[in-house]
C-alpha angles and dihedrals in degrees: 000000000000118000123226128177112247113266094013117132114281115250106151091107138358116280136176092224132052112253139179126233120238128170100010093142133178130182094239090059126070119233136191116264128199143121116296119204111250091237086071095053091046089052093050090047090052092044092049091072089071095074100213114191092357113198129203101241135045131247114212123209110279092199098060102007090236108165130206098012120185142177132208124216093222136034093243095059105270118160113356116214122193114224124217101047109068144036138245117220124190133174124220125220089258090058096255110146117216125200122196136165110254086239083081088089089061095043091055096044099041106023103034094239111178113210121198115279095239089056091052094049089049093053092049093046091048090050091051095244119150115241137193125164129004120333095198136045124192116234 
């Protein structure tokens, strides 16, 4: 998958709106690690069912070579969303739009990726989850 520095201008695909990249990771590039509040993960799983910018193939995780990753929107199974073929897009209160690969969920839960706080707040807000306090904690 293509690597983009967090908060750099989005250029993966054409869009009618300006966006910022978040979570486009590659093993040859360092990334920030930390603890992300479970509300962020819950929000991203919920938002992943929207299939923004759906592609035909799948990217697998280049860090652990896991293949055909998926998440479910409920503990009992619910809606299964395959990771590695679509984006999650969220808008912050300030109107900034963020684009991330849906593999960001795996990066956070399995590789301790620490996305920018503003992105986390935007994801939780977009998903309609109540927030108070910080959503990320640096290791």
